[in-house]
Amino acid sequence: MQTMAVIGTGLIGTSVALAAAGQGVSVYLSDRDRAAARTAAALGAGRAEDPPGPVDLAVLAVPPSRIAEVLIAAQERGLARAYTDVASVKAGPERAVLARAPEPSRYVGGHPLAGRERSGPLAARAELFRGRPWALTPHRLTSRAALDRGLELAELCGAAPVVMRGREHDEVVALTSHVPHLLASVMAARLRDGPAGVPLLAGQGLRDVTRIAAGDPRLWSDILRSNASAMAGVVKELRADLARVAAALDVLAEGDGFARGGGFAEEDGFAEDHGGGHDQGVRTLEDLLARGVAGLAGLPRPGAGPPVAEAGLRILVPDRPGELARLLGAVAALGIAVDDVAVEAAEESGLRVRVPVPTADAERIGAKLGADGWDRAPAESMPVG
Amino acid sequence: MQTMAVIGTGLIGTSVALAAAGQGVSVYLSDRDRAAARTAAALGAGRAEDPPGPVDLAVLAVPPSRIAEVLIAAQERGLARAYTDVASVKAGPERAVLARAPEPSRYVGGHPLAGRERSGPLAARAELFRGRPWALTPHRLTSRAALDRGLELAELCGAAPVVMRGREHDEVVALTSHVPHLLASVMAARLRDGPAGVPLLAGQGLRDVTRIAAGDPRLWSDILRSNASAMAGVVKELRADLARVAAALDVLAEGDGFARGGGFAEEDGFAEDHGGGHDQGVRTLEDLLARGVAGLAGLPRPGAGPPVAEAGLRILVPDRPGELARLLGAVAALGIAVDDVAVEAAEESGLRVRVPVPTADAERIGAKLGADGWDRAPAESMPVG
């Protein structure tokens, strides 16, 4: 790719332009707000002028509802040989393009999964997309050449292209991006009228849950309404879960064991002074929380590679203060994640500790720990995690 | 403080013990799970044995529903001169203590606002509480001596004590911790049955919104049900917001401008092909998103100090590719956050850029930039941000 036009020099458009310009592509920038295009140019993202002839690829970095009109105008003046966009909704714009664009075959939908809470060209970074997924959604008329340009753009930006249908994309991002945004906003909105102590006790958990609610309301309202039908189904399921939880909380608030000042059962240490509605309420909460944990298990761990065959080294740690801390230090020094170390049993002679290590390194690491005086049992094969 | 007992050597109890032991306090550890207490001891958190006589402070690191019974048992055997706990719910345990404990005056509620998704003694860290808030909730009978011990503990752990009433605490954490946890779980639960592409397009936003849902379901169900009445009110308001949004999404899904392949209004670039219900739906979304942004504005920025009087240096950046990037580099090299730099206007001669700097440094920084060849206007006083 030699030449590119970027229409819309906000955060994403300018970041794409910076990445492409950094790879030697000649980039031509435009924006309805001329100061934004000049700002992007002054950042080194390209030239704030029209290209002298058709470019290899035009990137439409405008809100979902504007893609079709901007594409039509661009195709009418012969701006580019291929077109893509960066909007986080794909099916609606695709329908509009198929219905109305002069050359729909030259268009492939695109969506880099990256962003920041800040917007505008000054927030742009050439490395914004590095290592992130970049969805490409060819429609039934998309030409091979247009898809290839989309793939080339993703790679130019250091992203990992993922090809899927527009409708499938929209259902996925409703779940992974748009409904989470809505929940973050609903939660953040409640903070406004909260008690005075809220800023005093706000911690990292709240900050994480609400972080994405800081996005630009006008842009996000465009995104959310453009994916309204895919979101509506997810929101309906969420509301059903919340209704169950609300009913459980009402029952638990009434029958709270504290208020009556007595009747805690001793056998397992949990309060049991209540009837069947209370038990049912507790089960509703536990069930939801467990389903949440299960849902997270399906997400890839950030930065995690493919699973590695693992062996568990067993070390017997003497019951002396600080001995376990000393082992963790030795393990960390060998480059092993101490977060996965576990105490399997407390035996007469000490704590039996399992240190998971890649099978290929088990012998070497075991010998090293043995040489350092740690008392160890032979490595056992463990199932791949 | 010379001596301390910690009952419950999970993540929080062991972290408190590690912090205290690190400051020279003699710590005595116990847990229903004897292996957990021995693990904490082997980490250097203290001794897994009963103290020889009454200790200065006993820290009850057990779930909310168990605090009263554990306190009563400890007071009956004269374990300590003062007692506190670390549970994230305060009003219910306090009522139970007032109703049933032999010496309620020796107890002050406590809640360090810190945690990790991992649980158990091996996840403990002495520095877990450093710089974090630590709520202390004296009740009407709490003695000055008991409150002082609680304050001392928070300081020993490097935390910032915040004294408030138990009921007020519970209302605040319902909003800042418990309802966010519930929403994270509700969202994460939906991922389990999502389309196959979910792991491919899951990004940092989703991870942040759902992160806290990874907490131990049994412990969290105890916490949530112990604060059911404070949560119920917040959940009710959330549900009302979600109901409005769901209705808006239904209208927007029906009337989506894409489907009809036409009628985009040109004057402001947003789709306008719709009736009043559509407009109302868009307003509902925009209103919620804007309220979310407003709610976040009330949270302290992490690591932010008190506001500093600010001056805005004005620099004229020539319209040449890369010039603005060069200015940002120069500004960053002077230790100024480039995130707050803004382009105020695009003038004939170039971009007028505002660089906010502390008033006290404005002259020095302006002179430095001027010496480097940047064309600048005199500094203006700006309102404190």
mmCIF file of C-alpha atoms in Angstrom, chain A residues 32 34-35 38-44 46-47 63-66 68-69 89 91-93 95-96 99-100 113 116 118 122 125 132-135 162 164 168-169 171-177 179-218 220-222 224-229 231-232 234-235 237-239 241-243 245-246 248-250 252-253 256 258-259 261-271 274 278 282 285-286 288-296 298-302 317-326 328 338-343 345-351, chain B residues 32 34-35 38-44 46-47 63-66 68-69 89 91-93 95-96 99-100 113 116 118 122 125 132-133 135 162 164 168-169 171-177 179-218 220-222 224-229 231-232 234-235 237-239 241-243 245-250 252-253 256 258-259 261-271 274 278 282 285-286 288-296 298-302 317-326 328 338-343 345-351:
data_model
loop_
_atom_site.group_PDB
_atom_site.id
_atom_site.type_symbol
_atom_site.label_atom_id
_atom_site.label_comp_id
_atom_site.label_asym_id
_atom_site.label_seq_id
_atom_site.Cartn_x
_atom_site.Cartn_y
_atom_site.Cartn_z
ATOM 1 C CA ARG A 32 -15.374 18.210 8.889
ATOM 2 C CA ARG A 34 -10.580 21.453 9.670
ATOM 3 C CA ALA A 35 -8.604 22.171 12.872
ATOM 4 C CA ARG A 38 -4.507 20.141 10.686
ATOM 5 C CA THR A 39 -3.784 18.900 14.218
ATOM 6 C CA ALA A 40 -3.383 15.331 12.918
ATOM 7 C CA ALA A 41 -1.059 16.586 10.182
ATOM 8 C CA ALA A 42 1.001 18.573 12.671
ATOM 9 C CA LEU A 43 1.357 15.337 14.678
ATOM 10 C CA GLY A 44 2.959 13.685 11.648
ATOM 11 C CA GLY A 46 0.003 12.830 6.954
ATOM 12 C CA ARG A 47 -1.073 15.839 4.883
ATOM 13 C CA PRO A 63 -19.552 7.330 13.590
ATOM 14 C CA PRO A 64 -21.573 4.274 12.418
ATOM 15 C CA SER A 65 -24.560 6.318 11.272
ATOM 16 C CA ARG A 66 -22.396 8.386 8.892
ATOM 17 C CA ALA A 68 -22.860 5.100 4.193
ATOM 18 C CA GLU A 69 -23.200 8.796 3.328
ATOM 19 C CA VAL A 89 -21.050 -1.635 14.490
ATOM 20 C CA ALA A 91 -24.424 -4.868 10.011
ATOM 21 C CA GLY A 92 -26.385 -1.595 9.748
ATOM 22 C CA PRO A 93 -23.738 0.329 7.797
ATOM 23 C CA ARG A 95 -27.009 -2.817 4.714
ATOM 24 C CA ALA A 96 -26.961 0.873 3.874
ATOM 25 C CA ALA A 99 -28.548 -0.546 -0.773
ATOM 26 C CA ARG A 100 -27.067 2.742 -1.867
ATOM 27 C CA LEU A 113 -10.727 -3.413 19.022
ATOM 28 C CA ARG A 116 -8.968 5.157 24.986
ATOM 29 C CA ARG A 118 -9.845 10.344 25.671
ATOM 30 C CA LEU A 122 -4.190 14.663 20.342
ATOM 31 C CA ARG A 125 -1.027 6.851 19.235
ATOM 32 C CA ARG A 132 -5.217 -6.061 19.418
ATOM 33 C CA PRO A 133 -7.870 -7.868 17.358
ATOM 34 C CA TRP A 134 -9.062 -6.099 14.182
ATOM 35 C CA ALA A 135 -12.371 -7.450 12.895
ATOM 36 C CA VAL A 162 -10.230 -11.601 12.551
ATOM 37 C CA MET A 164 -16.276 -12.683 10.385
ATOM 38 C CA GLU A 168 -21.983 -12.090 13.924
ATOM 39 C CA HIS A 169 -19.575 -9.266 14.757
ATOM 40 C CA GLU A 171 -23.776 -9.873 18.286
ATOM 41 C CA VAL A 172 -20.324 -10.443 19.748
ATOM 42 C CA VAL A 173 -19.553 -6.769 20.417
ATOM 43 C CA ALA A 174 -23.013 -6.230 21.922
ATOM 44 C CA LEU A 175 -21.824 -8.683 24.580
ATOM 45 C CA THR A 176 -18.139 -7.744 24.800
ATOM 46 C CA SER A 177 -18.335 -3.978 24.402
ATOM 47 C CA VAL A 179 -23.677 -3.773 26.913
ATOM 48 C CA PRO A 180 -20.607 -3.503 29.201
ATOM 49 C CA HIS A 181 -20.471 0.192 28.273
ATOM 50 C CA LEU A 182 -24.138 0.564 29.146
ATOM 51 C CA LEU A 183 -23.655 -1.138 32.522
ATOM 52 C CA ALA A 184 -20.614 0.997 33.281
ATOM 53 C CA SER A 185 -22.699 4.100 32.539
ATOM 54 C CA VAL A 186 -25.691 2.910 34.578
ATOM 55 C CA MET A 187 -23.369 2.276 37.538
ATOM 56 C CA ALA A 188 -21.433 5.540 37.138
ATOM 57 C CA ALA A 189 -24.706 7.504 36.846
ATOM 58 C CA ARG A 190 -25.701 6.283 40.323
ATOM 59 C CA LEU A 191 -22.556 7.769 41.883
ATOM 60 C CA ARG A 192 -23.780 11.294 41.225
ATOM 61 C CA ASP A 193 -26.471 11.158 43.875
ATOM 62 C CA GLY A 194 -24.628 8.880 46.300
ATOM 63 C CA PRO A 195 -23.807 9.656 49.952
ATOM 64 C CA ALA A 196 -20.967 12.037 50.762
ATOM 65 C CA GLY A 197 -18.568 9.226 51.670
ATOM 66 C CA VAL A 198 -18.443 7.812 48.124
ATOM 67 C CA PRO A 199 -15.205 9.511 47.039
ATOM 68 C CA LEU A 200 -13.578 8.462 50.332
ATOM 69 C CA LEU A 201 -14.214 4.750 49.847
ATOM 70 C CA ALA A 202 -14.046 4.470 46.060
ATOM 71 C CA GLY A 203 -11.424 1.906 45.161
ATOM 72 C CA GLN A 204 -9.911 0.180 42.160
ATOM 73 C CA GLY A 205 -12.861 -2.190 41.734
ATOM 74 C CA LEU A 206 -15.329 0.646 41.188
ATOM 75 C CA ARG A 207 -12.889 2.457 38.956
ATOM 76 C CA ASP A 208 -12.497 -0.629 36.759
ATOM 77 C CA VAL A 209 -16.220 -1.349 36.512
ATOM 78 C CA THR A 210 -16.986 2.237 35.478
ATOM 79 C CA ARG A 211 -13.843 3.209 33.531
ATOM 80 C CA ILE A 212 -15.310 2.908 30.017
ATOM 81 C CA ALA A 213 -18.293 5.102 30.969
ATOM 82 C CA ALA A 214 -15.948 8.079 30.498
ATOM 83 C CA GLY A 215 -16.257 7.763 26.695
ATOM 84 C CA ASP A 216 -17.767 10.601 24.636
ATOM 85 C CA PRO A 217 -21.594 10.429 25.134
ATOM 86 C CA ARG A 218 -22.437 11.650 21.610
ATOM 87 C CA TRP A 220 -21.345 6.278 22.180
ATOM 88 C CA SER A 221 -24.997 7.085 21.756
ATOM 89 C CA ASP A 222 -24.432 6.759 17.985
ATOM 90 C CA LEU A 224 -25.264 2.010 20.899
ATOM 91 C CA ARG A 225 -28.272 2.977 18.819
ATOM 92 C CA SER A 226 -26.620 1.536 15.710
ATOM 93 C CA ASN A 227 -26.431 -1.841 17.463
ATOM 94 C CA ALA A 228 -29.752 -1.569 19.275
ATOM 95 C CA SER A 229 -31.224 -4.882 18.144
ATOM 96 C CA MET A 231 -28.010 -5.205 22.458
ATOM 97 C CA ALA A 232 -31.718 -5.485 23.221
ATOM 98 C CA VAL A 234 -28.559 -9.164 25.967
ATOM 99 C CA VAL A 235 -30.107 -6.379 28.033
ATOM 100 C CA GLU A 237 -31.336 -11.371 29.829
ATOM 101 C CA LEU A 238 -29.419 -9.057 32.145
ATOM 102 C CA ARG A 239 -32.629 -7.547 33.410
ATOM 103 C CA ASP A 241 -30.940 -11.815 36.206
ATOM 104 C CA LEU A 242 -31.157 -8.479 38.023
ATOM 105 C CA ALA A 243 -34.848 -8.976 38.758
ATOM 106 C CA VAL A 245 -31.272 -10.744 42.414
ATOM 107 C CA ALA A 246 -33.446 -7.819 43.468
ATOM 108 C CA ALA A 248 -33.448 -12.165 46.631
ATOM 109 C CA LEU A 249 -32.041 -8.967 48.184
ATOM 110 C CA ASP A 250 -35.526 -7.917 49.319
ATOM 111 C CA LEU A 252 -32.544 -11.122 52.623
ATOM 112 C CA ALA A 253 -32.956 -7.502 53.766
ATOM 113 C CA ASP A 256 -31.344 -10.535 58.115
ATOM 114 C CA PHE A 258 -28.150 -9.750 62.540
ATOM 115 C CA ALA A 259 -31.282 -7.833 63.405
ATOM 116 C CA GLY A 261 -29.478 -10.816 67.627
ATOM 117 C CA GLY A 262 -29.406 -14.543 67.873
ATOM 118 C CA GLY A 263 -29.708 -17.941 66.372
ATOM 119 C CA PHE A 264 -26.456 -18.291 64.476
ATOM 120 C CA ALA A 265 -25.938 -21.957 63.768
ATOM 121 C CA GLU A 266 -22.567 -23.200 64.834
ATOM 122 C CA GLU A 267 -22.052 -26.179 62.608
ATOM 123 C CA ASP A 268 -20.688 -24.385 59.582
ATOM 124 C CA GLY A 269 -20.323 -20.888 60.879
ATOM 125 C CA PHE A 270 -22.800 -19.264 58.520
ATOM 126 C CA ALA A 271 -25.928 -17.598 59.826
ATOM 127 C CA HIS A 274 -34.189 -17.854 58.699
ATOM 128 C CA HIS A 278 -33.823 -16.706 52.952
ATOM 129 C CA VAL A 282 -28.745 -17.016 49.305
ATOM 130 C CA LEU A 285 -26.859 -14.902 44.917
ATOM 131 C CA GLU A 286 -24.448 -17.824 45.003
ATOM 132 C CA LEU A 288 -25.281 -15.722 39.989
ATOM 133 C CA LEU A 289 -21.796 -15.240 41.449
ATOM 134 C CA ALA A 290 -20.752 -18.732 40.356
ATOM 135 C CA ARG A 291 -22.098 -18.142 36.847
ATOM 136 C CA GLY A 292 -20.045 -14.948 36.734
ATOM 137 C CA VAL A 293 -16.875 -16.836 37.645
ATOM 138 C CA ALA A 294 -17.702 -19.435 34.970
ATOM 139 C CA GLY A 295 -18.260 -16.709 32.366
ATOM 140 C CA LEU A 296 -14.834 -15.215 33.048
ATOM 141 C CA GLY A 298 -14.003 -18.474 28.909
ATOM 142 C CA LEU A 299 -12.023 -15.263 28.338
ATOM 143 C CA PRO A 300 -8.412 -15.533 27.248
ATOM 144 C CA ARG A 301 -5.956 -14.443 29.945
ATOM 145 C CA PRO A 302 -4.223 -11.289 28.704
ATOM 146 C CA VAL A 317 8.401 -26.737 53.692
ATOM 147 C CA PRO A 318 9.388 -26.941 57.382
ATOM 148 C CA ASP A 319 6.991 -25.339 59.862
ATOM 149 C CA ARG A 320 9.285 -22.436 60.684
ATOM 150 C CA PRO A 321 8.321 -18.757 60.353
ATOM 151 C CA GLY A 322 9.305 -17.353 56.977
ATOM 152 C CA GLU A 323 10.332 -20.680 55.375
ATOM 153 C CA LEU A 324 7.477 -20.532 52.864
ATOM 154 C CA ALA A 325 8.333 -16.927 51.990
ATOM 155 C CA ARG A 326 11.918 -18.119 51.398
ATOM 156 C CA LEU A 328 8.482 -18.331 47.100
ATOM 157 C CA VAL A 338 4.397 -17.645 42.386
ATOM 158 C CA ASP A 339 0.647 -16.990 41.959
ATOM 159 C CA ASP A 340 0.150 -20.633 40.974
ATOM 160 C CA VAL A 341 1.994 -22.115 43.957
ATOM 161 C CA ALA A 342 -0.409 -23.968 46.301
ATOM 162 C CA VAL A 343 -0.258 -25.617 49.719
ATOM 163 C CA ALA A 345 -1.504 -30.476 52.674
ATOM 164 C CA ALA A 346 -0.249 -29.674 56.142
ATOM 165 C CA GLU A 347 1.653 -32.792 57.210
ATOM 166 C CA GLU A 348 3.329 -33.724 60.466
ATOM 167 C CA SER A 349 6.735 -32.799 59.096
ATOM 168 C CA GLY A 350 5.684 -29.559 57.380
ATOM 169 C CA LEU A 351 3.637 -28.083 54.536
ATOM 170 C CA ARG B 32 -10.624 -23.109 61.371
ATOM 171 C CA ARG B 34 -5.300 -25.367 60.508
ATOM 172 C CA ALA B 35 -3.282 -25.682 57.266
ATOM 173 C CA ARG B 38 0.361 -22.876 59.377
ATOM 174 C CA THR B 39 0.753 -21.531 55.827
ATOM 175 C CA ALA B 40 0.465 -17.952 57.107
ATOM 176 C CA ALA B 41 3.048 -18.714 59.797
ATOM 177 C CA ALA B 42 5.422 -20.257 57.257
ATOM 178 C CA LEU B 43 5.073 -17.022 55.236
ATOM 179 C CA GLY B 44 6.382 -15.082 58.231
ATOM 180 C CA GLY B 46 3.390 -14.821 62.985
ATOM 181 C CA ARG B 47 2.986 -17.970 65.074
ATOM 182 C CA PRO B 63 -16.980 -13.311 56.776
ATOM 183 C CA PRO B 64 -19.546 -10.714 57.994
ATOM 184 C CA SER B 65 -22.044 -13.298 59.201
ATOM 185 C CA ARG B 66 -19.472 -14.897 61.542
ATOM 186 C CA ALA B 68 -20.474 -11.738 66.232
ATOM 187 C CA GLU B 69 -20.069 -15.408 67.120
ATOM 188 C CA VAL B 89 -20.252 -4.840 55.923
ATOM 189 C CA ALA B 91 -24.108 -2.321 60.449
ATOM 190 C CA GLY B 92 -25.370 -5.907 60.759
ATOM 191 C CA PRO B 93 -22.358 -7.275 62.661
ATOM 192 C CA ARG B 95 -26.121 -4.819 65.814
ATOM 193 C CA ALA B 96 -25.322 -8.423 66.640
ATOM 194 C CA ALA B 99 -27.050 -7.350 71.331
ATOM 195 C CA ARG B 100 -24.935 -10.272 72.392
ATOM 196 C CA LEU B 113 -10.604 -1.087 51.159
ATOM 197 C CA ARG B 116 -7.289 -9.161 45.154
ATOM 198 C CA ARG B 118 -7.140 -14.412 44.482
ATOM 199 C CA LEU B 122 -0.616 -17.477 49.708
ATOM 200 C CA ARG B 125 0.957 -9.213 50.737
ATOM 201 C CA ARG B 132 -5.717 2.611 50.616
ATOM 202 C CA PRO B 133 -8.635 3.854 52.739
ATOM 203 C CA ALA B 135 -12.857 2.579 57.313
ATOM 204 C CA VAL B 162 -11.590 7.079 57.608
ATOM 205 C CA MET B 164 -17.673 6.949 59.918
ATOM 206 C CA GLU B 168 -23.244 5.226 56.493
ATOM 207 C CA HIS B 169 -20.346 2.928 55.615
ATOM 208 C CA GLU B 171 -24.635 2.691 52.176
ATOM 209 C CA VAL B 172 -21.403 3.923 50.653
ATOM 210 C CA VAL B 173 -19.930 0.475 49.957
ATOM 211 C CA ALA B 174 -23.245 -0.737 48.525
ATOM 212 C CA LEU B 175 -22.630 1.879 45.855
ATOM 213 C CA THR B 176 -18.843 1.694 45.546
ATOM 214 C CA SER B 177 -18.287 -2.037 45.933
ATOM 215 C CA VAL B 179 -23.538 -3.289 43.541
ATOM 216 C CA PRO B 180 -20.528 -2.958 41.193
ATOM 217 C CA HIS B 181 -19.645 -6.550 42.107
ATOM 218 C CA LEU B 182 -23.173 -7.647 41.318
ATOM 219 C CA LEU B 183 -23.118 -5.882 37.935
ATOM 220 C CA ALA B 184 -19.733 -7.381 37.095
ATOM 221 C CA SER B 185 -21.156 -10.832 37.891
ATOM 222 C CA VAL B 186 -24.356 -10.265 35.918
ATOM 223 C CA MET B 187 -22.275 -9.189 32.912
ATOM 224 C CA ALA B 188 -19.738 -12.020 33.249
ATOM 225 C CA ALA B 189 -22.550 -14.573 33.616
ATOM 226 C CA ARG B 190 -23.854 -13.595 30.162
ATOM 227 C CA LEU B 191 -20.501 -14.429 28.541
ATOM 228 C CA ARG B 192 -20.980 -18.122 29.220
ATOM 229 C CA ASP B 193 -23.702 -18.535 26.618
ATOM 230 C CA GLY B 194 -22.409 -15.941 24.163
ATOM 231 C CA PRO B 195 -21.533 -16.527 20.494
ATOM 232 C CA ALA B 196 -18.292 -18.324 19.590
ATOM 233 C CA GLY B 197 -16.509 -15.100 18.655
ATOM 234 C CA VAL B 198 -16.605 -13.672 22.197
ATOM 235 C CA PRO B 199 -13.065 -14.691 23.198
ATOM 236 C CA LEU B 200 -11.754 -13.348 19.864
ATOM 237 C CA LEU B 201 -13.099 -9.836 20.374
ATOM 238 C CA ALA B 202 -12.911 -9.531 24.161
ATOM 239 C CA GLY B 203 -10.812 -6.514 25.024
ATOM 240 C CA GLN B 204 -9.613 -4.507 27.992
ATOM 241 C CA GLY B 205 -12.970 -2.764 28.487
ATOM 242 C CA LEU B 206 -14.809 -6.035 29.075
ATOM 243 C CA ARG B 207 -12.002 -7.314 31.257
ATOM 244 C CA ASP B 208 -12.165 -4.206 33.441
ATOM 245 C CA VAL B 209 -15.956 -4.222 33.775
ATOM 246 C CA THR B 210 -15.986 -7.903 34.827
ATOM 247 C CA ARG B 211 -12.675 -8.234 36.715
ATOM 248 C CA ILE B 212 -14.084 -8.207 40.251
ATOM 249 C CA ALA B 213 -16.587 -10.952 39.367
ATOM 250 C CA ALA B 214 -13.695 -13.399 39.770
ATOM 251 C CA GLY B 215 -13.970 -13.144 43.584
ATOM 252 C CA ASP B 216 -14.844 -16.207 45.677
ATOM 253 C CA PRO B 217 -18.637 -16.782 45.264
ATOM 254 C CA ARG B 218 -19.140 -18.138 48.806
ATOM 255 C CA TRP B 220 -19.137 -12.679 48.228
ATOM 256 C CA SER B 221 -22.555 -14.171 48.728
ATOM 257 C CA ASP B 222 -21.980 -13.725 52.480
ATOM 258 C CA LEU B 224 -23.807 -9.238 49.608
ATOM 259 C CA ARG B 225 -26.515 -10.773 51.746
ATOM 260 C CA SER B 226 -25.098 -9.032 54.820
ATOM 261 C CA ASN B 227 -25.637 -5.704 53.068
ATOM 262 C CA ALA B 228 -28.882 -6.625 51.341
ATOM 263 C CA SER B 229 -30.959 -3.669 52.506
ATOM 264 C CA MET B 231 -27.970 -2.745 48.111
ATOM 265 C CA ALA B 232 -31.672 -3.189 47.437
ATOM 266 C CA VAL B 234 -29.361 1.036 44.637
ATOM 267 C CA VAL B 235 -30.389 -2.009 42.596
ATOM 268 C CA GLU B 237 -32.612 2.626 40.836
ATOM 269 C CA LEU B 238 -30.323 0.732 38.467
ATOM 270 C CA ARG B 239 -33.205 -1.369 37.269
ATOM 271 C CA ASP B 241 -32.456 3.128 34.447
ATOM 272 C CA LEU B 242 -32.056 -0.173 32.624
ATOM 273 C CA ALA B 243 -35.783 -0.417 31.970
ATOM 274 C CA VAL B 245 -32.696 2.021 28.246
ATOM 275 C CA ALA B 246 -34.295 -1.288 27.227
ATOM 276 C CA ALA B 247 -37.399 0.523 26.020
ATOM 277 C CA ALA B 248 -35.208 2.970 24.082
ATOM 278 C CA LEU B 249 -33.242 0.111 22.494
ATOM 279 C CA ASP B 250 -36.464 -1.600 21.428
ATOM 280 C CA LEU B 252 -34.257 2.141 18.082
ATOM 281 C CA ALA B 253 -33.977 -1.493 16.927
ATOM 282 C CA ASP B 256 -33.090 1.771 12.556
ATOM 283 C CA PHE B 258 -29.905 1.618 8.064
ATOM 284 C CA ALA B 259 -32.613 -0.912 7.257
ATOM 285 C CA GLY B 261 -31.508 2.334 2.962
ATOM 286 C CA GLY B 262 -32.183 6.027 2.748
ATOM 287 C CA GLY B 263 -33.166 9.278 4.279
ATOM 288 C CA PHE B 264 -30.008 10.285 6.101
ATOM 289 C CA ALA B 265 -30.185 13.985 6.784
ATOM 290 C CA GLU B 266 -27.126 15.853 5.691
ATOM 291 C CA GLU B 267 -27.177 18.925 7.845
ATOM 292 C CA ASP B 268 -25.511 17.436 10.889
ATOM 293 C CA GLY B 269 -24.453 14.098 9.559
ATOM 294 C CA PHE B 270 -26.493 12.029 11.974
ATOM 295 C CA ALA B 271 -29.281 9.770 10.750
ATOM 296 C CA HIS B 274 -37.393 8.421 12.081
ATOM 297 C CA HIS B 278 -36.638 7.377 17.792
ATOM 298 C CA VAL B 282 -31.619 8.657 21.326
ATOM 299 C CA LEU B 285 -29.264 6.958 25.661
ATOM 300 C CA GLU B 286 -27.477 10.311 25.525
ATOM 301 C CA LEU B 288 -27.759 8.086 30.550
ATOM 302 C CA LEU B 289 -24.276 8.295 29.006
ATOM 303 C CA ALA B 290 -23.927 11.925 30.085
ATOM 304 C CA ARG B 291 -25.047 11.081 33.627
ATOM 305 C CA GLY B 292 -22.388 8.356 33.677
ATOM 306 C CA VAL B 293 -19.680 10.829 32.710
ATOM 307 C CA ALA B 294 -20.939 13.212 35.402
ATOM 308 C CA GLY B 295 -20.889 10.422 38.008
ATOM 309 C CA LEU B 296 -17.249 9.639 37.250
ATOM 310 C CA GLY B 298 -16.982 13.002 41.361
ATOM 311 C CA LEU B 299 -14.402 10.246 41.893
ATOM 312 C CA PRO B 300 -10.896 11.220 42.906
ATOM 313 C CA ARG B 301 -8.353 10.633 40.131
ATOM 314 C CA PRO B 302 -6.004 7.886 41.326
ATOM 315 C CA VAL B 317 2.725 25.502 16.207
ATOM 316 C CA PRO B 318 3.571 25.913 12.512
ATOM 317 C CA ASP B 319 1.495 23.858 10.072
ATOM 318 C CA ARG B 320 4.312 21.476 9.181
ATOM 319 C CA PRO B 321 4.088 17.689 9.507
ATOM 320 C CA GLY B 322 5.420 16.502 12.862
ATOM 321 C CA GLU B 323 5.786 19.964 14.459
ATOM 322 C CA LEU B 324 3.079 19.248 17.036
ATOM 323 C CA ALA B 325 4.650 15.888 17.866
ATOM 324 C CA ARG B 326 7.936 17.735 18.404
ATOM 325 C CA LEU B 328 4.613 17.294 22.754
ATOM 326 C CA VAL B 338 0.855 15.788 27.558
ATOM 327 C CA ASP B 339 -2.688 14.428 28.065
ATOM 328 C CA ASP B 340 -3.865 17.901 29.068
ATOM 329 C CA VAL B 341 -2.425 19.721 26.057
ATOM 330 C CA ALA B 342 -5.192 21.041 23.789
ATOM 331 C CA VAL B 343 -5.448 22.695 20.372
ATOM 332 C CA ALA B 345 -7.702 27.209 17.461
ATOM 333 C CA ALA B 346 -6.386 26.680 13.951
ATOM 334 C CA GLU B 347 -5.169 30.110 12.844
ATOM 335 C CA GLU B 348 -3.776 31.321 9.561
ATOM 336 C CA SER B 349 -0.227 31.100 10.863
ATOM 337 C CA GLY B 350 -0.558 27.735 12.600
ATOM 338 C CA LEU B 351 -2.223 25.887 15.478
#
